[in-house]
Short mmCIF file of C-alpha atoms in Angstrom, two decimals:
data_model
loop_
_atom_site.label_atom_id
_atom_site.label_comp_id
_atom_site.label_asym_id
_atom_site.label_seq_id
_atom_site.Cartn_x
_atom_site.Cartn_y
_atom_site.Cartn_z
CA LYS A 233 5.88 -12.02 6.95
CA ASN A 234 7.71 -13.33 3.90
CA GLN A 235 6.15 -11.88 0.77
CA VAL A 236 6.86 -11.47 -2.92
CA GLU A 237 5.16 -8.67 -4.84
CA GLN A 238 5.25 -8.35 -8.61
CA SER A 239 4.42 -5.48 -10.91
CA PRO A 240 2.73 -4.82 -13.16
CA GLN A 241 -0.07 -7.38 -12.84
CA SER A 242 -0.40 -7.43 -16.61
CA LEU A 243 1.37 -5.88 -19.56
CA ILE A 244 0.66 -5.66 -23.27
CA ILE A 245 3.45 -4.81 -25.70
CA LEU A 246 4.05 -5.06 -29.42
CA GLU A 247 6.16 -7.80 -30.90
CA GLY A 248 9.80 -6.79 -31.14
CA LYS A 249 9.68 -4.37 -28.22
CA ASN A 250 11.56 -4.77 -24.94
CA CYS A 251 9.97 -4.90 -21.51
CA THR A 252 10.95 -5.13 -17.85
CA LEU A 253 9.04 -6.90 -15.10
CA GLN A 254 9.56 -6.07 -11.44
CA CYS A 255 9.74 -8.15 -8.26
CA ASN A 256 10.05 -6.86 -4.68
CA TYR A 257 10.44 -9.24 -1.78
CA THR A 258 10.57 -9.17 1.99
CA VAL A 259 11.93 -12.70 2.46
CA SER A 260 14.61 -13.02 5.09
CA PRO A 261 17.14 -14.52 5.39
CA PHE A 262 17.43 -14.63 1.62
CA SER A 263 18.65 -17.78 -0.11
CA ASN A 264 17.91 -17.45 -3.81
CA LEU A 265 15.53 -15.89 -6.31
CA ARG A 266 14.05 -17.58 -9.36
CA TRP A 267 12.08 -16.45 -12.35
CA TYR A 268 9.63 -18.87 -13.94
CA LYS A 269 7.68 -18.67 -17.19
CA GLN A 270 4.22 -20.22 -17.22
CA ASP A 271 2.37 -20.70 -20.48
CA THR A 272 -1.41 -20.92 -20.33
CA GLY A 273 -2.50 -24.41 -19.27
CA ARG A 274 1.03 -25.52 -18.45
CA GLY A 275 3.24 -25.79 -15.40
CA PRO A 276 5.91 -23.17 -14.63
CA VAL A 277 9.30 -23.55 -16.31
CA SER A 278 12.47 -22.17 -14.71
CA LEU A 279 14.23 -19.29 -16.49
CA THR A 280 16.92 -18.30 -13.97
CA ILE A 281 18.05 -18.93 -10.41
CA MET A 282 20.19 -16.31 -8.64
CA THR A 283 21.89 -16.45 -5.27
CA PHE A 284 22.89 -13.54 -3.06
CA SER A 285 26.20 -12.95 -4.83
CA GLU A 286 24.78 -12.82 -8.35
CA ASN A 287 23.64 -9.46 -9.75
CA THR A 288 22.77 -10.49 -13.30
CA LYS A 289 21.91 -13.70 -15.07
CA SER A 290 20.92 -14.22 -18.66
CA ASN A 291 19.05 -16.94 -20.48
CA GLY A 292 18.83 -16.06 -24.15
CA ARG A 293 16.67 -12.96 -24.53
CA TYR A 294 15.83 -13.01 -20.81
CA THR A 295 18.05 -11.12 -18.36
CA ALA A 296 17.36 -11.14 -14.64
CA THR A 297 18.92 -8.70 -12.20
CA LEU A 298 19.06 -8.85 -8.44
CA ASP A 299 19.71 -6.11 -5.90
CA ALA A 300 19.87 -7.89 -2.55
CA ASP A 301 20.30 -4.59 -0.67
CA THR A 302 17.00 -3.16 -1.86
CA LYS A 303 15.41 -6.61 -2.17
CA GLN A 304 14.41 -6.05 -5.76
CA SER A 305 14.72 -8.08 -8.93
CA SER A 306 13.78 -7.43 -12.50
CA LEU A 307 13.33 -9.57 -15.59
CA HIS A 308 14.14 -7.86 -18.87
CA ILE A 309 12.91 -9.36 -22.12
CA THR A 310 14.64 -8.20 -25.27
CA ALA A 311 13.10 -8.18 -28.75
CA SER A 312 9.88 -9.82 -27.62
CA GLN A 313 8.30 -12.62 -29.64
CA LEU A 314 4.74 -13.88 -29.72
CA SER A 315 5.89 -16.98 -27.85
CA ASP A 316 6.87 -14.79 -24.91
CA SER A 317 3.18 -14.35 -24.12
CA ALA A 318 2.88 -16.02 -20.71
CA SER A 319 2.84 -15.35 -16.99
CA TYR A 320 6.21 -14.62 -15.41
CA ILE A 321 6.55 -15.56 -11.78
CA CYS A 322 9.14 -14.43 -9.26
CA VAL A 323 9.92 -16.95 -6.50
CA VAL A 324 12.10 -16.43 -3.45
CA SER A 325 13.53 -19.01 -1.08
CA ALA A 326 14.48 -18.31 2.53
CA GLU A 327 17.69 -19.70 3.96
CA ASP A 328 15.98 -21.20 6.98
CA SER A 329 13.10 -22.80 5.08
CA ASN A 330 13.83 -26.28 3.88
CA TYR A 331 11.13 -26.74 1.31
CA GLN A 332 9.24 -23.51 1.24
CA LEU A 333 9.35 -21.29 -1.80
CA ILE A 334 7.50 -17.97 -1.62
CA TRP A 335 5.75 -17.38 -4.92
CA GLY A 336 4.67 -14.08 -6.40
CA ALA A 337 1.29 -13.87 -8.13
CA GLY A 338 2.97 -13.29 -11.48
CA THR A 339 2.87 -10.76 -14.30
CA LYS A 340 0.73 -11.69 -17.30
CA LEU A 341 2.53 -10.58 -20.45
CA ILE A 342 0.75 -10.38 -23.79
CA ILE A 343 2.71 -9.81 -26.96
CA LYS A 344 0.66 -8.39 -29.84
CA PRO A 345 1.75 -8.71 -33.49
CA ASP B 135 6.45 -32.03 -19.46
CA ALA B 136 9.22 -34.55 -19.80
CA GLY B 137 9.47 -37.07 -16.98
CA ILE B 138 6.42 -36.01 -15.00
CA THR B 139 2.76 -36.61 -15.74
CA GLN B 140 -0.38 -35.73 -13.85
CA SER B 141 -3.75 -37.42 -14.11
CA PRO B 142 -6.46 -36.62 -14.69
CA ARG B 143 -5.92 -33.33 -16.53
CA HIS B 144 -9.46 -32.18 -15.79
CA LYS B 145 -12.02 -33.32 -13.26
CA VAL B 146 -15.43 -32.17 -12.11
CA THR B 147 -16.68 -33.60 -8.85
CA GLU B 148 -19.46 -33.01 -6.37
CA THR B 149 -19.09 -31.48 -2.94
CA GLY B 150 -18.43 -34.08 -0.27
CA THR B 151 -16.92 -36.73 -2.53
CA PRO B 152 -13.33 -37.96 -2.18
CA VAL B 153 -10.97 -37.21 -5.04
CA THR B 154 -7.48 -38.53 -5.77
CA LEU B 155 -5.01 -36.87 -8.10
CA ARG B 156 -1.97 -38.73 -9.33
CA CYS B 157 1.54 -37.56 -10.09
CA HIS B 158 3.92 -39.95 -11.83
CA GLN B 159 7.61 -39.32 -12.51
CA THR B 160 10.20 -41.23 -14.49
CA GLU B 161 13.21 -39.19 -13.28
CA ASN B 162 13.80 -41.11 -10.04
CA HIS B 163 13.86 -37.80 -8.14
CA ARG B 164 13.68 -37.98 -4.37
CA TYR B 165 11.55 -34.90 -3.75
CA MET B 166 7.96 -34.45 -4.89
CA TYR B 167 5.54 -31.62 -4.17
CA TRP B 168 1.87 -30.77 -4.58
CA TYR B 169 0.87 -27.14 -5.14
CA ARG B 170 -2.37 -25.38 -5.86
CA GLN B 171 -2.67 -22.27 -8.01
CA ASP B 172 -5.55 -19.82 -7.69
CA PRO B 173 -6.14 -16.53 -9.53
CA GLY B 174 -4.37 -13.61 -7.88
CA HIS B 175 -2.27 -15.89 -5.68
CA GLY B 176 1.12 -17.41 -5.99
CA LEU B 177 1.48 -21.16 -5.96
CA ARG B 178 0.87 -22.54 -2.49
CA LEU B 179 2.44 -25.71 -1.17
CA ILE B 180 -0.02 -28.37 0.01
CA HIS B 181 2.21 -31.32 0.89
CA TYR B 182 5.63 -32.57 -0.06
CA SER B 183 7.57 -35.81 0.07
CA TYR B 184 11.28 -36.37 0.67
CA GLY B 185 11.23 -40.11 0.09
CA VAL B 186 9.04 -43.19 -0.02
CA LYS B 187 6.53 -42.96 2.83
CA ASP B 188 8.16 -39.71 3.99
CA THR B 189 5.79 -36.78 3.66
CA ASP B 190 5.11 -33.50 5.42
CA LYS B 191 2.59 -30.67 5.38
CA GLY B 192 2.88 -27.45 3.48
CA GLU B 193 1.16 -24.14 4.14
CA VAL B 194 -2.36 -25.15 2.96
CA SER B 195 -2.64 -28.81 3.95
CA ASP B 196 -6.06 -28.79 5.66
CA GLY B 197 -8.51 -31.07 3.83
CA TYR B 198 -5.75 -32.84 1.89
CA SER B 199 -3.75 -36.00 2.44
CA VAL B 200 -0.94 -37.58 0.43
CA SER B 201 0.73 -40.92 0.00
CA ARG B 202 3.94 -42.06 -1.59
CA SER B 203 4.35 -45.83 -1.68
CA LYS B 204 6.77 -45.80 -4.61
CA THR B 205 9.46 -43.36 -5.69
CA GLU B 206 7.64 -42.60 -8.92
CA ASP B 207 4.12 -41.95 -7.60
CA PHE B 208 2.78 -39.21 -5.33
CA LEU B 209 -0.97 -39.17 -4.72
CA LEU B 210 -3.01 -36.22 -3.46
CA THR B 211 -6.39 -37.00 -1.91
CA LEU B 212 -9.14 -34.55 -1.11
CA GLU B 213 -10.92 -36.39 1.63
CA SER B 214 -14.26 -34.61 1.18
CA ALA B 215 -14.13 -32.08 -1.63
CA THR B 216 -15.39 -28.55 -1.01
CA SER B 217 -15.96 -25.67 -3.41
CA SER B 218 -12.94 -23.86 -1.93
CA GLN B 219 -10.78 -26.66 -3.31
CA THR B 220 -11.68 -25.74 -6.87
CA SER B 221 -8.26 -24.93 -8.24
CA VAL B 222 -5.47 -25.97 -10.55
CA TYR B 223 -3.17 -28.50 -8.90
CA PHE B 224 0.46 -28.86 -9.88
CA CYS B 225 2.90 -31.58 -9.02
CA ALA B 226 6.63 -30.84 -9.03
CA ILE B 227 9.80 -32.87 -8.62
CA SER B 228 13.40 -32.04 -7.74
CA ASP B 229 16.47 -34.17 -7.36
CA HIS B 230 17.96 -32.23 -4.47
CA GLN B 231 16.58 -30.11 -1.71
CA GLY B 232 14.33 -27.67 -3.54
CA ARG B 233 15.88 -24.54 -2.12
CA TYR B 234 18.98 -24.78 -4.29
CA ASN B 235 17.77 -26.57 -7.34
CA GLY B 236 15.15 -26.12 -9.95
CA TYR B 237 11.79 -27.80 -9.87
CA THR B 238 10.18 -29.56 -12.82
CA PHE B 239 6.43 -29.15 -12.93
CA GLY B 240 3.70 -31.27 -14.41
CA SER B 241 1.06 -29.76 -16.67
CA GLY B 242 -1.50 -29.51 -13.90
CA THR B 243 -4.93 -30.87 -13.03
CA ARG B 244 -7.88 -28.52 -13.21
CA LEU B 245 -10.34 -29.55 -10.51
CA THR B 246 -13.85 -28.14 -10.26
CA VAL B 247 -15.97 -28.93 -7.20
CA VAL B 248 -19.67 -28.26 -7.77
#
């Protein structure tokens, strides 16, 4: 069964610190992996999209990595800001699934001043 | 969210009543989707549309129907609301097949069925 698991479920860090969020997936055949940021009361917003051949992708202070062999991805946030407080969701698409994205349950990140 | 609006933003309804949620886009995108989001779960696809009057079921379509009579509007109807349909509903749009391109999401509708 295609699944996406994220860890930790929640994380609290101090402003200015770095953190790394994890995503493991069992989706096959793999098409692409996305990271979304979801602020409270809002819809998800795309941070990165990576295909099989991409190992790293950055978007400002956000850097996503992908290891297609181990089926793992991580999202690293550098020099966290209060505005980074949100849920971060890992989403994987299968090559043979036209419209189906497999969503993780997300990691809730809280940045404390 | 630019180009996509959902209405209403909040709704409380009674069990057994029909409810319609509206998604309106100004981006002229071909593809539109309805998702629900529940605590501890990832977003789950209810229905999607790949053109005017072209719709198909997602993974949790039971108890829901959709209609798309115009490119810009995608309606989600709960035929007879149940407490298990209490959730936050998100509409999304994409201009190409969603697998390869990003989705733009609306701000969501929080539905409570009492």
